[in-house]
XYZ file of C-alpha atoms in Angstrom:
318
model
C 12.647 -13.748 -49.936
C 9.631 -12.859 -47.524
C 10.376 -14.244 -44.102
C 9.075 -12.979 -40.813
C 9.783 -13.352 -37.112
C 6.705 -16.006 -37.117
C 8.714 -18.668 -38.824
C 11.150 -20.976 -36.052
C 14.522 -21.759 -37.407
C 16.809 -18.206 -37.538
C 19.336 -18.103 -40.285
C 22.668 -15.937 -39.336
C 24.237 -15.827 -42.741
C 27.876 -15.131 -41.456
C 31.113 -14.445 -43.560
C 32.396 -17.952 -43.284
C 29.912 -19.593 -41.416
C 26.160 -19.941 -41.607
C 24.190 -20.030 -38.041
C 21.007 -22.034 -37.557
C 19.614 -21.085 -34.098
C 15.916 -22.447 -32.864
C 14.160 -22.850 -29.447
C 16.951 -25.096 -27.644
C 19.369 -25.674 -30.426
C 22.190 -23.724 -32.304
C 24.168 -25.165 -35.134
C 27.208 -23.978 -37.360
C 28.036 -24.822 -40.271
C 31.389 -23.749 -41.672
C 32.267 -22.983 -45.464
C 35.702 -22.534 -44.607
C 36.196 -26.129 -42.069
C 33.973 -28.058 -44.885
C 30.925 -28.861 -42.441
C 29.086 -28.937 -39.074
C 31.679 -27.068 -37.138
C 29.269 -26.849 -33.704
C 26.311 -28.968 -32.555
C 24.613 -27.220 -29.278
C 21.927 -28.787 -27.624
C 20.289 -26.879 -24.555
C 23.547 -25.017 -24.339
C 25.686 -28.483 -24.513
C 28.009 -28.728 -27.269
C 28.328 -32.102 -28.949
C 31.018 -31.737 -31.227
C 35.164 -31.367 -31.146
C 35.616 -31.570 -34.885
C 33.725 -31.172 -37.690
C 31.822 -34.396 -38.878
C 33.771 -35.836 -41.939
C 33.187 -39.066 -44.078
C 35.050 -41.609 -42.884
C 35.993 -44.998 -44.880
C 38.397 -47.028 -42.658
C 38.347 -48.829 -39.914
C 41.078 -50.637 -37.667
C 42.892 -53.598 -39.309
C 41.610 -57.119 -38.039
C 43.810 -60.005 -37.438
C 41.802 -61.846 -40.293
C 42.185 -58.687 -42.172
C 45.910 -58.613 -41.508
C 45.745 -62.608 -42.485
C 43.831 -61.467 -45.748
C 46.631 -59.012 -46.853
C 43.822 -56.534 -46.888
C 45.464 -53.420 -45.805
C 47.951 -53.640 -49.028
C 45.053 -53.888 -51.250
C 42.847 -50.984 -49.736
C 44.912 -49.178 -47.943
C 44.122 -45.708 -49.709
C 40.936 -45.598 -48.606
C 43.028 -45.040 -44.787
C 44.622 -41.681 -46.417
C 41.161 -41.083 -47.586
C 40.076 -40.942 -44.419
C 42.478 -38.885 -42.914
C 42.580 -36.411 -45.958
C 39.346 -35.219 -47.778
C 39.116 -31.998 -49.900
C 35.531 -30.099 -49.568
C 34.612 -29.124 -52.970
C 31.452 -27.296 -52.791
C 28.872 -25.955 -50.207
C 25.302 -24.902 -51.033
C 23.062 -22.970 -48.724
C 19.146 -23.721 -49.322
C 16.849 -22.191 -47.060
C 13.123 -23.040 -47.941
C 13.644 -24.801 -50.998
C 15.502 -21.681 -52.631
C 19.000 -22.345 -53.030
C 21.381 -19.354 -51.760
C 24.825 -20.521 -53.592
C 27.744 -20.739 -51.239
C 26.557 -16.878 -48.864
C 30.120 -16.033 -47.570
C 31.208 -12.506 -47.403
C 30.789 -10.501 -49.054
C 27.701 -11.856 -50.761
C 26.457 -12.607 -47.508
C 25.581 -8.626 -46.705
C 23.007 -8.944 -49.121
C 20.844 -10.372 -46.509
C 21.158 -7.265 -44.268
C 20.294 -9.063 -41.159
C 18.888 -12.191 -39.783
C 16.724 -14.492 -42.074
C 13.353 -16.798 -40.661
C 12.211 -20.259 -42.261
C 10.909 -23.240 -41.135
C 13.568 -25.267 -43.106
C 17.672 -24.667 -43.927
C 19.589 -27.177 -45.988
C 23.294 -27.383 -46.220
C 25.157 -29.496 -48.640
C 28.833 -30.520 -48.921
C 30.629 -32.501 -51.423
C 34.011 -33.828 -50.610
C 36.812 -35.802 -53.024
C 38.733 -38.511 -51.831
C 42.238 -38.533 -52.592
C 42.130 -41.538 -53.708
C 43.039 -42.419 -57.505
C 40.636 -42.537 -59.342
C 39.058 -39.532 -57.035
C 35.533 -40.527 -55.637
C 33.163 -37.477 -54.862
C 30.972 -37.909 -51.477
C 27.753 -35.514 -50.803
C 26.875 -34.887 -47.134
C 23.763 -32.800 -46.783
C 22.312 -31.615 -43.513
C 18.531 -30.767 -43.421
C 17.512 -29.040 -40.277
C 13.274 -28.809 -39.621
C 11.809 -26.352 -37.472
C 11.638 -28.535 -34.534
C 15.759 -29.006 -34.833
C 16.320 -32.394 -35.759
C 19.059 -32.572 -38.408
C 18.284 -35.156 -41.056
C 21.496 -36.178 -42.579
C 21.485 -37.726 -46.225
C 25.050 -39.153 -47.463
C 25.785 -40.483 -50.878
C 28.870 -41.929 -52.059
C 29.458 -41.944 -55.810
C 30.823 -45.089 -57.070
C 34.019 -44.976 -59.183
C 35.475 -47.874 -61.152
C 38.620 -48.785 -60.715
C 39.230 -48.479 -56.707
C 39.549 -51.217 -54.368
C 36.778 -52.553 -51.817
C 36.219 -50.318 -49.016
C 36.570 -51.439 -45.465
C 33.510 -48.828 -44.413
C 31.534 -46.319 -45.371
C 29.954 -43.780 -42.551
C 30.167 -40.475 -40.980
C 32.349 -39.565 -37.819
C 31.655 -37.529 -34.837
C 34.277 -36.582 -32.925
C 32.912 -35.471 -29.111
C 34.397 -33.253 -26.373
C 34.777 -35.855 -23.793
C 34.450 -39.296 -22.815
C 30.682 -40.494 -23.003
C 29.496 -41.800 -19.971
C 27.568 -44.607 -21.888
C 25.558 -45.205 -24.742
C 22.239 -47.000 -25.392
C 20.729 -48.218 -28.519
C 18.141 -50.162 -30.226
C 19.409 -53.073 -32.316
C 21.416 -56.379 -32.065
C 22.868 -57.456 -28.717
C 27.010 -57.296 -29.045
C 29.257 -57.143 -30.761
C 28.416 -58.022 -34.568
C 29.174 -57.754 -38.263
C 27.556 -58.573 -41.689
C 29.301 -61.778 -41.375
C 28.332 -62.127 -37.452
C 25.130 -61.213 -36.756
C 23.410 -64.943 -36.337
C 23.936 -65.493 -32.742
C 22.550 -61.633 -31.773
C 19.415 -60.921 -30.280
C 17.129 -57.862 -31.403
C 16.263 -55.783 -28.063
C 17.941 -52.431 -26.413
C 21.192 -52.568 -24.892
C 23.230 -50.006 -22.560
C 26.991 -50.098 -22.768
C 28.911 -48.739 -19.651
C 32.539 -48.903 -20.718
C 33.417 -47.226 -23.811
C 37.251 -49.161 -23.420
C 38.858 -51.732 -26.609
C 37.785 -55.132 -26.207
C 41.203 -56.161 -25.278
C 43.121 -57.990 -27.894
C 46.400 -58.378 -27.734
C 46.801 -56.097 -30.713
C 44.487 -53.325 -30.564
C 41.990 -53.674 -33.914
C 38.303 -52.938 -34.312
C 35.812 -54.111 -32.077
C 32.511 -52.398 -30.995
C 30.470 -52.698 -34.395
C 26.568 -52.605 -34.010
C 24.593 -53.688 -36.848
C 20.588 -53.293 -37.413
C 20.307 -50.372 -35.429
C 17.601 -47.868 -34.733
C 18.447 -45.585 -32.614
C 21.492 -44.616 -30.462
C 21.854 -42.242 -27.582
C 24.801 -41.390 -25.942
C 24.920 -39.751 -22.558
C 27.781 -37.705 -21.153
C 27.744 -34.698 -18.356
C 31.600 -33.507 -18.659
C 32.503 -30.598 -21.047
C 35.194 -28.432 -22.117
C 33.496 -25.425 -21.134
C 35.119 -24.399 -17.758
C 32.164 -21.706 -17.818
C 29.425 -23.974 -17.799
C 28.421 -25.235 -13.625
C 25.289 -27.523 -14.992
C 26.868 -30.863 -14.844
C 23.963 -32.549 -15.457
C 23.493 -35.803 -18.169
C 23.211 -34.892 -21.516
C 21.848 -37.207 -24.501
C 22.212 -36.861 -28.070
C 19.992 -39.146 -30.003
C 20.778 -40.536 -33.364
C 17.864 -42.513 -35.180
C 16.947 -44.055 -38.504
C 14.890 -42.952 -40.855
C 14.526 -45.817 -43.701
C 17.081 -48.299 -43.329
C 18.504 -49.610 -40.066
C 22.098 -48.281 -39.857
C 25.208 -49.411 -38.229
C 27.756 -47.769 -35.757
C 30.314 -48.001 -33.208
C 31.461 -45.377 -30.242
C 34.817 -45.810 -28.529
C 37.375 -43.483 -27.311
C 39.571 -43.347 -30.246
C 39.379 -42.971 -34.082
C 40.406 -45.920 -36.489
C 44.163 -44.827 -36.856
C 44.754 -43.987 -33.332
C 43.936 -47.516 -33.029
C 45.781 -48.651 -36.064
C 48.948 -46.549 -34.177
C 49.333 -48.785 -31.232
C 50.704 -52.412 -31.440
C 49.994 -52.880 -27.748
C 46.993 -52.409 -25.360
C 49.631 -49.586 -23.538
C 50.358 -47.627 -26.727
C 46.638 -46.269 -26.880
C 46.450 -42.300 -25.720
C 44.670 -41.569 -22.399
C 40.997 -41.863 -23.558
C 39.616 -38.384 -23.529
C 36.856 -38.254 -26.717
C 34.186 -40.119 -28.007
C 34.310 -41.088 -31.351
C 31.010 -41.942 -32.849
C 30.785 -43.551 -35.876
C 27.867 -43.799 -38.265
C 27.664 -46.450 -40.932
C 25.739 -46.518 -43.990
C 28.372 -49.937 -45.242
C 30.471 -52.311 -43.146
C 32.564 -54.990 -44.585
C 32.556 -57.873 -42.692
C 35.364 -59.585 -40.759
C 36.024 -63.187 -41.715
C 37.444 -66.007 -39.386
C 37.172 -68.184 -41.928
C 41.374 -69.210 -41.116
C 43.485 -66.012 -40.043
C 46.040 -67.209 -43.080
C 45.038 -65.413 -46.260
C 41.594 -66.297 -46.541
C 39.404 -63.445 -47.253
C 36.123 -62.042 -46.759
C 33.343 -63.780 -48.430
C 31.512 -62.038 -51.049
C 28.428 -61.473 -49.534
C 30.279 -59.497 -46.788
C 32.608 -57.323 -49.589
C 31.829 -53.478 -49.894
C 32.334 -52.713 -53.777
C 33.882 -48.959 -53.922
C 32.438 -49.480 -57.587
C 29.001 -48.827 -56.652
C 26.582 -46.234 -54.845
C 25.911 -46.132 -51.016
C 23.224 -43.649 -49.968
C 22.171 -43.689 -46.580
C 20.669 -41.488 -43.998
C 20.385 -40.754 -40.581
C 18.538 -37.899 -37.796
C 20.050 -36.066 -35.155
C 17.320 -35.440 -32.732
């Protein structure tokens, strides 16, 4: 490989790790954590665990009603457990294997490009197994284009939702987006208004029993703001925004303080932990919620999420 200082994006091919550092930006991807282990933006760092595919969200009332938690509820220890398979390194269209040591002191010292691609694939532990791919595409400018697929496998039950979650530091401050006003679903959407929204309080709507609630659908962009970190080092407590948008399809997400099973956890509003994270969710699928009684009847078709089939989606972190 020929690269010079001229090109932006520097590659630090590290023993476990690969670094991808640019004007304003430095990312890490781990081999041994199975993804994005740090997102830094202008010295801000955005993440508190590494990314994962996520498939579950919070049990509804109507879902409860529905008996739909005894007939998919592997895809919730599919969330919380996922084995990374394989990693791939590609930097410039020529693909590097998996560069940990001690294959990685081939390189000698830093590397230049103007592009770096790194591609996971995860298996569920679900039975039959499902394989996911997750690859990260970071341009010379530093956006982070992120592709996810979802292989289809017969024989496992519908999927409550397919998406990526990002786990931050600290509470967000607020969010804004582009898309439709409220609250809404596949199944909910009529009533919604297409415009762009700022949410204040990142707090459960609050139910009686804690269940999901914050869903966006038809969205193009999302930014979340927040000025606290965990580095005691850093005095700059100025806003910072991270910036999710579309790239074909409109996607859907939701960002409260707490992931699906901390939520699941708590019978009562009091139960919840303090809220100290934002969890930002990422859908490429969401299965809608019902309403249609709260006494068995379920989802309608239309609104189902087949764990038979493909879902490829994508998203940019800018």
């Amino acid at each position: 490989m020929d690269y010079t200082n001229k090109m932006p994006l520097r590659v630090v091919f590290g023993d476990f790790t690969l670094g991808v550092h640019g004007n304003g930006f430095d990312y890490i991807f781990s081999y041994a954590q199975g993804g994005l282990e740090s997102l830094v933006k202008n010295g801000y760092e955005w993440l508190y665990r590494t990314p994962k595919p996520t498939f579950w969200r919070a049990l509804t009332d109507n879902d409860r009603g529905s008996r739909f938690h005894l007939k998919s509820g592997s895809w919730l220890a599919a969330d919380l457990f996922i084995d990374c398979k394989e990693v791939e390194v590609i930097v410039d269209g020529e693909s590097q294997g998996k560069p940990c040591a001690p294959d990685n002191n081939r390189y000698g010292s830093d590397v230049y490009a103007k592009e770096a691609v790194v591609r996971y694939t995860y298996e569920t532990i679900t039975t039959p197994a499902a394989l996911v791919h997750v690859t990260y595409t970071v341009s010379e400018k530093g956006e982070i284009t992120v592709g996810v697929h979802y292989v289809g496998v017969k024989g496992l039950p519908q999927l409550p939702v397919f998406g990526m979650r990002f786990i931050m530091p600290t509470l967000a401050d607020q969010y804004r987006y582009g898309g439709l006003s409220g609250e809404t679903y596949p199944d909910r959407k009529l009533g919604a208004e297409k415009g762009i929204f700022e949410v204040d309080d990142l707090s459960l709507t609050p139910y009686l029993v804690p269940q999901d609630c914050g869903m966006r659908m038809d969205t193009d962009w999302v930014e979340v703001v927040r000025h606290t970190s965990l580095n005691n080092s850093r005095r700059d407590s100025s806003k910072q925004t991270l910036r999710i948008e579309k790239t074909d399809e409109a996607f859907s997400f939701s960002c409260l303080p707490y992931t699906a099973t901390e939520i699941e956890n708590a019978t009562h509003q009091e139960e919840l932990p303090p809220a100290r994270r934002t969890v930002l969710c990422v859908y490429g699928a969401v299965r809608g919620v019902g309403g249609i009684d709260s006494w068995g009847s379920d989802v309608e078709d239309a609104y189902c999420i087949s764990a038979e089939k493909d879902i490829i989606y994508s998203f940019t972190i800018c």
